[in-house]
XYZ file of C-alpha atoms in Angstrom:
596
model
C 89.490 89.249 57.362
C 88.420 88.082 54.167
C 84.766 88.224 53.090
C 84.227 84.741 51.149
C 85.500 83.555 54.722
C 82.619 85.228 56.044
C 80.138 84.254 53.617
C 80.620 80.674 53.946
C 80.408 80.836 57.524
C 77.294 82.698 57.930
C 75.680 83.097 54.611
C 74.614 86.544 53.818
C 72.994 87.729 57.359
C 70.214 89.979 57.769
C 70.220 90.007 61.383
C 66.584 91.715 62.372
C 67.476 92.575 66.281
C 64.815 93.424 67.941
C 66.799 95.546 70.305
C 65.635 93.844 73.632
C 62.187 95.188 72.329
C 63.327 98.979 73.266
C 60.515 101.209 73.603
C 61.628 104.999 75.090
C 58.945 106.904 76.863
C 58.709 110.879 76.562
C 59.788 112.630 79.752
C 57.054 113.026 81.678
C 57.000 116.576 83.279
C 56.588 117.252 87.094
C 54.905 120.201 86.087
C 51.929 120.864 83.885
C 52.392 123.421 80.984
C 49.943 125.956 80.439
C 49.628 129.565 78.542
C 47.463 132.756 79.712
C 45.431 135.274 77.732
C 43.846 138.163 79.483
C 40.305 139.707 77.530
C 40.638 143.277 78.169
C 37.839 144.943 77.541
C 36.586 148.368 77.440
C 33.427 148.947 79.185
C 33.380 152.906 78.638
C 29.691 154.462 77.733
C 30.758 155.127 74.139
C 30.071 150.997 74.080
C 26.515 151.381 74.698
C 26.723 153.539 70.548
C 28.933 151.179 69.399
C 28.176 147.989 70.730
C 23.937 148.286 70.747
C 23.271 144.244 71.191
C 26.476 143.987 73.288
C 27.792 141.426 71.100
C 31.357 142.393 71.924
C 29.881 140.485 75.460
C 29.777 137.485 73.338
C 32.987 137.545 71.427
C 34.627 137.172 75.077
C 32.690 133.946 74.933
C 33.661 133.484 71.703
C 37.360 133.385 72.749
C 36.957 132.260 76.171
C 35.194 128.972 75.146
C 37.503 128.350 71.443
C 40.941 128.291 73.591
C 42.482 124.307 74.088
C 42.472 122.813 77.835
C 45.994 124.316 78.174
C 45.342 127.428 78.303
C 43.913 130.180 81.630
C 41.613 132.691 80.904
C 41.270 135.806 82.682
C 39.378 139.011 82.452
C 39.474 142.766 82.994
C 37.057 145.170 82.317
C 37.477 149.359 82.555
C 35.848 152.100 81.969
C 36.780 155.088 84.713
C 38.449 152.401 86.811
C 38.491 149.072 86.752
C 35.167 147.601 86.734
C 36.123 143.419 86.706
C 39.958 141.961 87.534
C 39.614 138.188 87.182
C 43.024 135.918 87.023
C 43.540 133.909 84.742
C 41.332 130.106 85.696
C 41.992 126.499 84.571
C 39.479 125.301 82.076
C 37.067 123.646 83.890
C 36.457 127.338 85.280
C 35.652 129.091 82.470
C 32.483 129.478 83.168
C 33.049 132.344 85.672
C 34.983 134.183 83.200
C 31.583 134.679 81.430
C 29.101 135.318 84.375
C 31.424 138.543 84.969
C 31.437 139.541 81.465
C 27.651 138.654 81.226
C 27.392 141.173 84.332
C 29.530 144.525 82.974
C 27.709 147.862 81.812
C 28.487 150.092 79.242
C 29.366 153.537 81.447
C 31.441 156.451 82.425
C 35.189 157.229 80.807
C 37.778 155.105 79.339
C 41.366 154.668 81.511
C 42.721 151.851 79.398
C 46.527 152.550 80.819
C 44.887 151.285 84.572
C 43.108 148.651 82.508
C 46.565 147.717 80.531
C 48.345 147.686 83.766
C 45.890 145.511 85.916
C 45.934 142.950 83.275
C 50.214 143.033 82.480
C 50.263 142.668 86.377
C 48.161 139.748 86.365
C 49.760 137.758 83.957
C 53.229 138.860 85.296
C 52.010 136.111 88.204
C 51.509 133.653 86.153
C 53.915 130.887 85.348
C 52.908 130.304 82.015
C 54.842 129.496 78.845
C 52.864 132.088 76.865
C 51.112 135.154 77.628
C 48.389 136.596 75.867
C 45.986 140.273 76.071
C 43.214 139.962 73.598
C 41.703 144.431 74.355
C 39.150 145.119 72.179
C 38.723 149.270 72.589
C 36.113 151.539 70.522
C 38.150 154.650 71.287
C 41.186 156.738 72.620
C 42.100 157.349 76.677
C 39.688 159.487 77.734
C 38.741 160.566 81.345
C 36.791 163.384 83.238
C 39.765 166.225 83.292
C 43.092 166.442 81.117
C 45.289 165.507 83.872
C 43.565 161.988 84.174
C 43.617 161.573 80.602
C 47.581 162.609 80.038
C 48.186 160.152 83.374
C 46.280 157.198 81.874
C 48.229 157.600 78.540
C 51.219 157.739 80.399
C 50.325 154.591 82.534
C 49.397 152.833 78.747
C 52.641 153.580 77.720
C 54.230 152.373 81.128
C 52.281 149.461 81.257
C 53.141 148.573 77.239
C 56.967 148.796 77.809
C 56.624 146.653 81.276
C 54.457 144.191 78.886
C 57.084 144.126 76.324
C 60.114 142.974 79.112
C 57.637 140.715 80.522
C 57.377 138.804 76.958
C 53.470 139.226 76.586
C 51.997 139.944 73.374
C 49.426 142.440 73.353
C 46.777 142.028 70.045
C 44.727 145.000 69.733
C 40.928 145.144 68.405
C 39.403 148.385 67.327
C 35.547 148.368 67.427
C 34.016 151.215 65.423
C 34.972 153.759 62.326
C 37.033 156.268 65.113
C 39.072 153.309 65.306
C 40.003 153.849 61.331
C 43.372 155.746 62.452
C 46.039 153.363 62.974
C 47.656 156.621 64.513
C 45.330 155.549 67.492
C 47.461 155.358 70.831
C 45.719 152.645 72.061
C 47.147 150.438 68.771
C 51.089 151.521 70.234
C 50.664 148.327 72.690
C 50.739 145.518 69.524
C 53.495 147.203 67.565
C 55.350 147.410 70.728
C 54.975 143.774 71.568
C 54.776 142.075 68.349
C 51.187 141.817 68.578
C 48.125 142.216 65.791
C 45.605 145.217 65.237
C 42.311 144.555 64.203
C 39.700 146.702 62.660
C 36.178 145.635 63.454
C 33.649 148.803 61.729
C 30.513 146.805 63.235
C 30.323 144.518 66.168
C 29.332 141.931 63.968
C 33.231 141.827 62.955
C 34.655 141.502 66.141
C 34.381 137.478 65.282
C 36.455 137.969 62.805
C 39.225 139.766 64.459
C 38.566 136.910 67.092
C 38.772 134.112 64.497
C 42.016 135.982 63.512
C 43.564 136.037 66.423
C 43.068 132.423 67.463
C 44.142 131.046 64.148
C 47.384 133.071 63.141
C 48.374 134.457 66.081
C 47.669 131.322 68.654
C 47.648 128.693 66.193
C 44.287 127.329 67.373
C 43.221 124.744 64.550
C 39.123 125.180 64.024
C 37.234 123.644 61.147
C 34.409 125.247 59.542
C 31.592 122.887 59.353
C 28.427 125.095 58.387
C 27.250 128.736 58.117
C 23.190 128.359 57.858
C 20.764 130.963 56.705
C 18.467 131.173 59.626
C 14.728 131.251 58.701
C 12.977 131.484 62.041
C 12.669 127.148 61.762
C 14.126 124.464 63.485
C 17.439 123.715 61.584
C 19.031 120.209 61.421
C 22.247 119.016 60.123
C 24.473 116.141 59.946
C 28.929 117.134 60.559
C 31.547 114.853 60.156
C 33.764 114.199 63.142
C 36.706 112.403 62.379
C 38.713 112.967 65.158
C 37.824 109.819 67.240
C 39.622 109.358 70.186
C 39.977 113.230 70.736
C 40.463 114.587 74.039
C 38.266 117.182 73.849
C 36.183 118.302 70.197
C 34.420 121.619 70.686
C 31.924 122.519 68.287
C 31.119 126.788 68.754
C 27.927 128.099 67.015
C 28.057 131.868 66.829
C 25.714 134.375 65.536
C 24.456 137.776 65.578
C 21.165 137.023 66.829
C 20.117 134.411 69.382
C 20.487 130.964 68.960
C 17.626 128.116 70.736
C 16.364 124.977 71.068
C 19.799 123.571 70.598
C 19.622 119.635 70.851
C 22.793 117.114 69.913
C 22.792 113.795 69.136
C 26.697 111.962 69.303
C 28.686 109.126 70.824
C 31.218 110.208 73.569
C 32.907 108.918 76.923
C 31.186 112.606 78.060
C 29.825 115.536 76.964
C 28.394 119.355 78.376
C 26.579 122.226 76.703
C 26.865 125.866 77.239
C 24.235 128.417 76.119
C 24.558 132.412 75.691
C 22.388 134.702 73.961
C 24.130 134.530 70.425
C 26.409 131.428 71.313
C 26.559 127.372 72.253
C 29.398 125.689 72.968
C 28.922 121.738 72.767
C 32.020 120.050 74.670
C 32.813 116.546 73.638
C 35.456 114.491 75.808
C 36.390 111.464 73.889
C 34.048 111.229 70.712
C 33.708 107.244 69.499
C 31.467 108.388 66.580
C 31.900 109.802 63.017
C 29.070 111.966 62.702
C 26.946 114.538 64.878
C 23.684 115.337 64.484
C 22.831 118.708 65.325
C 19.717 120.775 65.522
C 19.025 124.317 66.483
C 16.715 127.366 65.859
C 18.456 130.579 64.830
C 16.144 133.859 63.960
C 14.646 134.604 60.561
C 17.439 136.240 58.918
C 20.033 135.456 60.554
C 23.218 133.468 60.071
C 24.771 131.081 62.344
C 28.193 129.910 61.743
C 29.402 126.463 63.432
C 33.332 125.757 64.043
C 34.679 122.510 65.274
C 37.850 122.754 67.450
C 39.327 119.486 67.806
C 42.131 118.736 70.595
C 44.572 115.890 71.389
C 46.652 115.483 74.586
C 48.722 112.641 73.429
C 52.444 111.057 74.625
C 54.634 109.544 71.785
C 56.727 106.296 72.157
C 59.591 105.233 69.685
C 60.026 101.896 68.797
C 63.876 100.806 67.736
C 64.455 97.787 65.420
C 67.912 96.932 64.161
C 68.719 95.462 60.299
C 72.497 93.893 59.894
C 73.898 93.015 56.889
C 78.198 91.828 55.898
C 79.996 94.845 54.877
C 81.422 95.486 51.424
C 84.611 96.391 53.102
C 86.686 94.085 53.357
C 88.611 95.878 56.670
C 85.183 96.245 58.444
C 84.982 94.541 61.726
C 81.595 95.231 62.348
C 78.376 94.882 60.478
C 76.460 97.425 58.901
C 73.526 98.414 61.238
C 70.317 100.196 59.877
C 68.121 101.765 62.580
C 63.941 101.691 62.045
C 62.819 104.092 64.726
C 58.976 104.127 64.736
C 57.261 106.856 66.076
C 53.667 106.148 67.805
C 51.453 108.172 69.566
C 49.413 107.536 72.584
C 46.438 109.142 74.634
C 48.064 110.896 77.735
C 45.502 109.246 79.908
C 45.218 106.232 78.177
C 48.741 104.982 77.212
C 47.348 101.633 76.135
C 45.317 103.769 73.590
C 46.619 104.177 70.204
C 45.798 107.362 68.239
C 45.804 108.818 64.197
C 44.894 105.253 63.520
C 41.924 105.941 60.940
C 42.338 106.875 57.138
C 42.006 110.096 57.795
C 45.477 110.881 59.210
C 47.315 109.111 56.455
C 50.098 111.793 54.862
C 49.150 114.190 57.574
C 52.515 115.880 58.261
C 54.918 115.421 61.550
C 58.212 117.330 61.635
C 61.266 115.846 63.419
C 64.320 116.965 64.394
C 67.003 115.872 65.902
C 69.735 117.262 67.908
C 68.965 120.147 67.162
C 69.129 120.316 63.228
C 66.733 121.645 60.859
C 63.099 119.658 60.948
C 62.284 116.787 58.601
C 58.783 116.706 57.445
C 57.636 112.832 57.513
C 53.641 111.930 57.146
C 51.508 109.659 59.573
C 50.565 106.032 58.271
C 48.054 104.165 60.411
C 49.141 106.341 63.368
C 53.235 106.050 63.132
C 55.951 107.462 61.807
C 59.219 105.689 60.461
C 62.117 106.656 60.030
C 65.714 105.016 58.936
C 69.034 106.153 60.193
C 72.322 104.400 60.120
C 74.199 103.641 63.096
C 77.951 103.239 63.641
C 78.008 103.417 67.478
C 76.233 103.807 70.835
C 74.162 107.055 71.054
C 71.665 109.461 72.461
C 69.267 111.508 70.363
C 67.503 114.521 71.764
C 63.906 114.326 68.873
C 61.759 116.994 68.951
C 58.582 116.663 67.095
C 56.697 119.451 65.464
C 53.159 118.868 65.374
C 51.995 122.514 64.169
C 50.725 121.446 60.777
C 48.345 118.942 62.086
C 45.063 119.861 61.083
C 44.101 120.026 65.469
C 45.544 121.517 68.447
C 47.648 118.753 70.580
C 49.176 119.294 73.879
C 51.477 117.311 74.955
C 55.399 116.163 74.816
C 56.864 117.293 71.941
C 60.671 115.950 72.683
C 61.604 112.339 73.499
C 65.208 111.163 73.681
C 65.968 108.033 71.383
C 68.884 105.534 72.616
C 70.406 103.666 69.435
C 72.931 100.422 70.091
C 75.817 100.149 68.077
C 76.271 97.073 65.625
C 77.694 93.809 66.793
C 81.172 93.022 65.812
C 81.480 90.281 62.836
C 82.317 86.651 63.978
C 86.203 86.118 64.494
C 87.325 83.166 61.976
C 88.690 80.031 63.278
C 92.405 79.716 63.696
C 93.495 77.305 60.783
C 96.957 74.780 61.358
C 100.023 75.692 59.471
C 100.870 74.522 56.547
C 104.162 73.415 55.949
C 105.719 74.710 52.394
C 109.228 74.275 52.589
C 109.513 72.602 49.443
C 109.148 70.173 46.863
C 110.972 67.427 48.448
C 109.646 67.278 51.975
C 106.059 67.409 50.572
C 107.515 64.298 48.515
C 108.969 62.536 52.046
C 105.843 63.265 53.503
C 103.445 61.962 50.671
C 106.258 58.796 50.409
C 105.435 58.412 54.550
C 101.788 58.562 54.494
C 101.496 55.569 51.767
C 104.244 53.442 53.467
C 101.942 53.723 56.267
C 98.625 53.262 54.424
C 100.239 50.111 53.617
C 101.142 48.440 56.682
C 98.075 50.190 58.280
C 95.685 48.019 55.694
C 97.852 44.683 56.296
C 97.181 44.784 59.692
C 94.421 42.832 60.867
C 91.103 45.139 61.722
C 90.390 44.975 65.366
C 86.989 43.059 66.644
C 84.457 46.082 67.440
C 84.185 46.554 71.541
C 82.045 44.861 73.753
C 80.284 47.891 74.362
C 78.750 48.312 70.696
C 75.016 47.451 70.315
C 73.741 44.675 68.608
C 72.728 45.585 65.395
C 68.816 46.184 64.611
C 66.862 44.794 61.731
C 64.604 47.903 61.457
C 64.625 50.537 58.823
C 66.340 54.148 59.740
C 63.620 57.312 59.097
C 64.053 60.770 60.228
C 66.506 63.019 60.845
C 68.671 64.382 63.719
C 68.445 68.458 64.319
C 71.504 68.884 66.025
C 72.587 71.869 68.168
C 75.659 72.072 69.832
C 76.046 74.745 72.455
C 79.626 74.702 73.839
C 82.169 73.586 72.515
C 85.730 72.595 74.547
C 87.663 75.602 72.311
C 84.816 77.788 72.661
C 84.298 78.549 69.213
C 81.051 78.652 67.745
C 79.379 75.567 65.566
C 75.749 76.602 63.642
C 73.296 74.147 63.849
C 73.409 70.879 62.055
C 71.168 67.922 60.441
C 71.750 64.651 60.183
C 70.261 62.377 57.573
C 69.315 58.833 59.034
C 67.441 57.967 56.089
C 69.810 57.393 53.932
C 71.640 54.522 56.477
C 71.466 51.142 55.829
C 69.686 49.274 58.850
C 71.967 47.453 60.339
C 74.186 49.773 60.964
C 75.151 50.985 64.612
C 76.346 54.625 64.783
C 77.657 56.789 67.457
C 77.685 60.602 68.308
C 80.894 60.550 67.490
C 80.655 59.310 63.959
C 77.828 61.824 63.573
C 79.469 64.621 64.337
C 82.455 63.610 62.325
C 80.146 62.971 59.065
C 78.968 66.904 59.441
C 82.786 68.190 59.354
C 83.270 68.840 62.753
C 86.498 69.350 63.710
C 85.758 69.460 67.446
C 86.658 66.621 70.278
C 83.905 65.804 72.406
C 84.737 63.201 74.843
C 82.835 60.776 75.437
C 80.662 60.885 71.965
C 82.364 57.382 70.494
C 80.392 56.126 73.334
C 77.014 57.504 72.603
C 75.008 55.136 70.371
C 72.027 55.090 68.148
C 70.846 52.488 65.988
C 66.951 51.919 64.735
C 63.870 50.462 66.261
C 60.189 50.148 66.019
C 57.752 52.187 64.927
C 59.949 54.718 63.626
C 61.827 54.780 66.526
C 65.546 55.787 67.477
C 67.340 53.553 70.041
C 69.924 55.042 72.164
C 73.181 53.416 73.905
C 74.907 55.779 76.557
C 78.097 53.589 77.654
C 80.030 57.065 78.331
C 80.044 58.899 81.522
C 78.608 61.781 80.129
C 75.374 63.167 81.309
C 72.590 62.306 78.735
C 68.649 63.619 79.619
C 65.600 63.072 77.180
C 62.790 65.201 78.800
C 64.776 65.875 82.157
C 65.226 62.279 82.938
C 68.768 60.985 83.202
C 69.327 58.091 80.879
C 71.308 55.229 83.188
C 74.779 53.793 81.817
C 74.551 50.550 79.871
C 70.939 50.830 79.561
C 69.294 51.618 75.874
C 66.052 53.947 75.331
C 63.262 54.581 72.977
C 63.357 58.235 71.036
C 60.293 59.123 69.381
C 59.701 61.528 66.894
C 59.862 65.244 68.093
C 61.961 63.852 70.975
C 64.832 65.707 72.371
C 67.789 64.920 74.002
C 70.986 66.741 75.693
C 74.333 66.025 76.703
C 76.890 67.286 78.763
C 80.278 65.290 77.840
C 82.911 63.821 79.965
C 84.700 67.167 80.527
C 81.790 68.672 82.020
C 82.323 71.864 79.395
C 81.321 70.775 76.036
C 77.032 70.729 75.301
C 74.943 69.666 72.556
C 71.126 69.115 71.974
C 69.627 67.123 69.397
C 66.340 66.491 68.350
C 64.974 63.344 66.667
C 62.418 64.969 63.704
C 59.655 63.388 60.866
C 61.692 64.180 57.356
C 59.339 65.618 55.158
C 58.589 63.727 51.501
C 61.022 66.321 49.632
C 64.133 65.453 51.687
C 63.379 61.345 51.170
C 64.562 61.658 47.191
């Protein structure tokens, strides 16, 4: 197939397909997924030394309240036994978790291997993605007699191994300078699982260790907004929220001291507040504005530190356009087909609500792979993601998206399958007659022929023009005919075409026929010689149907023998005396440019 063929049949095409407007949904999931972390916490009477203003009390808080929707908190507490067992809750119960921490007493011995156990065994129910045991201990196993003791070690070790088939991770914070030996037993249960130990020397540090945990080992995203110098007055401060739209933006003040008077000023779809003694959480669902006022009174001396911990539950869509352009290769039969795959994302409860639309998004980076390979870091522009990829054929992609270096937590569907078209073949050339080369002298003959019958065609006397033709008209031809012909009797395809009236003197009757003849095509359409068109008034086009083909301007069936008025913008079709073979043609203004 040879390319200037295709060039001057089509141009140069850059086909934009629109790909029946494909848009793929994520899969949504029968079943929500969540992740568990267990606080266990040793409530021994050593605590009462080490922990004076029980603020290891609030760092349960601290973690309980920080942790995204999609995640269960539980709690167990031990000191000779255990003391509080709580299951892991949805979010919306988290409130629970801290009335029974709010309620433990610092007390008797320390069996952390029935502690360990009761909390592996807890999680071992749930049906969780991740599992989690945050223990914060200020000592080793300890109980009344030496049998207990060497039993509860043994039951730690038991209960570490059964943690470690299980696949929970066990992160391990020691409260208090006996904690200083990393020989400690109780640290075993983190190197054993591929968890972290934490020091804390003072309670004051068991935020820390907290913060720690939540931001390298869970990958909880918190910003740090403010850490204010307490003097006994009524503080007030002004954050930035960009995260509009957010499912959920948590803003955590902690301190070592207690915290009052707390008062918030925001825009939000809703919004609850929870007070400790050294804590607030502030829990905005949907924020719509950019800043939050907040005021609060901390005690003289004190420092308060403010996080913000934004989350998105969000759905992505993918968006498929097509770009076609004439191959360079000669051979090719098809065209070659450029895929733009947008990514966008949506609110999961909202679907009709767009997200990562403001400026502050911009260049924030999304990894994608697909099928599998290595990721490829792309950044967010006005909330999407595009990507190019050429296509050859009909496919499936399995895309998973990485959202981990987003500066917020998101939950949500992270793969999406991606279904790319193929390209269309090119156009198949029309089939051309022979030519006869068989040599010099019958192209002589033939040439000798055609003027012999020039001749005697030219002598003869020109026929009288039928019956049927129109009188002539004595108005002036304007406008142009658009002309669009939709089946053809070989089937083959014919681009649109324009016909100049302009240009035609007035008196001059033409048919369809003669039209379609004076734009070089080669096509038979029976019945045309019979449609006819000459001027009229006002501009007007006057049409002549003395075929039997079926001729409708604006759904009404022009009669036989009968002539009509075409305005401009009028449009007319035909279907032709073999009942195959369609045009349409439109009678159009010309414009001043095409007049010269």
């Amino acid at each position: 197939m040879k390319k200037q063929r295709i060039k001057s049949a089509i141009m140069l095409v850059w086909l934009i397909v629109l790909a029946m407007n494909l848009t793929v949904y994520a899969n949504e999931q029968t079943e929500s997924k969540y992740k568990s972390v267990i606080f266990l916490f040793d409530s021994s009477g050593s605590m009462k030394t080490n922990d004076v203003n029980r603020l290891a009390i609030d760092s349960i808080a601290q973690l309980t309240y920080a942790l995204p929707s999609d995640y269960r908190v539980g709690v167990v507490s031990y000191n000779s036994d255990i003391v509080v067992s709580q299951k892991p809750v949805d979010s919306e119960q988290r409130s629970q978790i801290m009335e029974l921490a709010n309620g433990i007493k610092y007390e008797n011995y320390s069996n952390a291997g029935a502690g360990l156990l009761q909390a592996v065994e807890l999680l071992e129910e749930e049906d969780a993605t991740e599992k989690t045991i945050v223990l914060l201990s200020d000592g080793e196993i300890l109980l009344k007699d030496d049998a207990a003791t060497v039993e509860s070690k043994y039951q730690y070790k038991e209960a570490t191994q059964q943690a470690a088939e299980s696949g929970i991770t066990i992160h391990v914070i020691g409260l208090g300078q006996e904690m200083t030996d990393t020989d400690n037993p109780i640290f075993a249960a983190a190197e054993d699982t591929g968890g972290g130990n934490y020091l804390a020397p003072q309670p004051s540090k068991i935020q820390d260790a907290i913060d720690a945990i939540l931001i390298d080992k869970l990958d909880i995203k918190q910003t740090n907004l403010a850490i204010v110098d307490a003097d006994g007055q009524q503080e007030t401060l002004s954050v930035d929220c960009p995260f509009i739209n957010a499912t959920m933006v948590r803003i955590l003040l902690t301190s070592d001291s207690p915290i009052k008077n707390l008062k918030t000023n925001f825009q939000a779809e809703d919004a609850n507040q929870i007070n400790g003694e050294r804590y607030s959480l502030i829990q905005i669902k949907k924020p719509s504005s950019e800043k939050i006022e907040l005021s609060f009174q901390g005690v003289s001396g004190s420092r308060v530190r403010i996080v913000m911990i934004p989350e998105y539950q969000i759905i992505p869509q993918v968006n498929i356009e097509y770009e076609d352009k004439i191959p360079s290769d000669e051979t090719a039969v098809s065209y070659d087909r450029t895929a733009r795959i947008t990514y966008t994302f949506f609110d999961l409860t909202n679907q009709n609500l767009q997200l990562f639309t403001q400026p502050y998004f911009n260049n924030n980076s999304v990894g994608i792979a697909v099928n599998g390979d290595e990721s490829q870091e792309n950044v967010l522009s006005e909330g999407t993601i595009t990507v190019q990829e050429a296509v050859i054929e009909n496919k499936s992609e399995n895309v998973e998206i990485d959202y981990s270096k987003l500066p917020f937590y998101v939950i949500g569907e992270n793969t999406i399958t991606v279904n790319l078209e193929g390209p269309n073949l090119l156009p198949l050339e029309e089939p051309k007659p022979p030519y006869l080369l068989i040599g010099t002298g019958i192209v002589t003959a033939i040439i000798v022929a055609a003027v012999i019958l020039w001749i005697l065609i030219s002598r003869r006397p020109k026929p009288l023009p039928p019956d049927d033709i129109p009188e002539p008209s004595k108005y002036s031809y304007t406008g142009k005919l658009n002309i669009y012909i939709t089946r053809t009797p070989t089937g083959y395809d014919v681009p649109p075409l324009t016909y100049n009236l302009f240009r035609l003197p007035s008196g001059k009757v033409m048919s369809m026929a003669d039209i379609l003849d004076s734009c070089a095509v080669q096509e038979v359409f029976e019945g045309a010689d019979k449609i006819y068109f000459k001027s009229g008034p006002n501009h007007n086009l006057i049409l002549t149907n003395n075929s039997d083909c079926t001729v409708m301007k604006n759904r009404e069936i022009l009669m036989k023998k009968k002539s009509y008025q075409i305005t401009v913008g009028g449009k007319v079709d035909i279907v032709f005396e073999d009942e195959t073979s369609e045009l349409t043609f439109q009678y159009k203004d010309l414009k001043p440019s095409e007049m010269r």
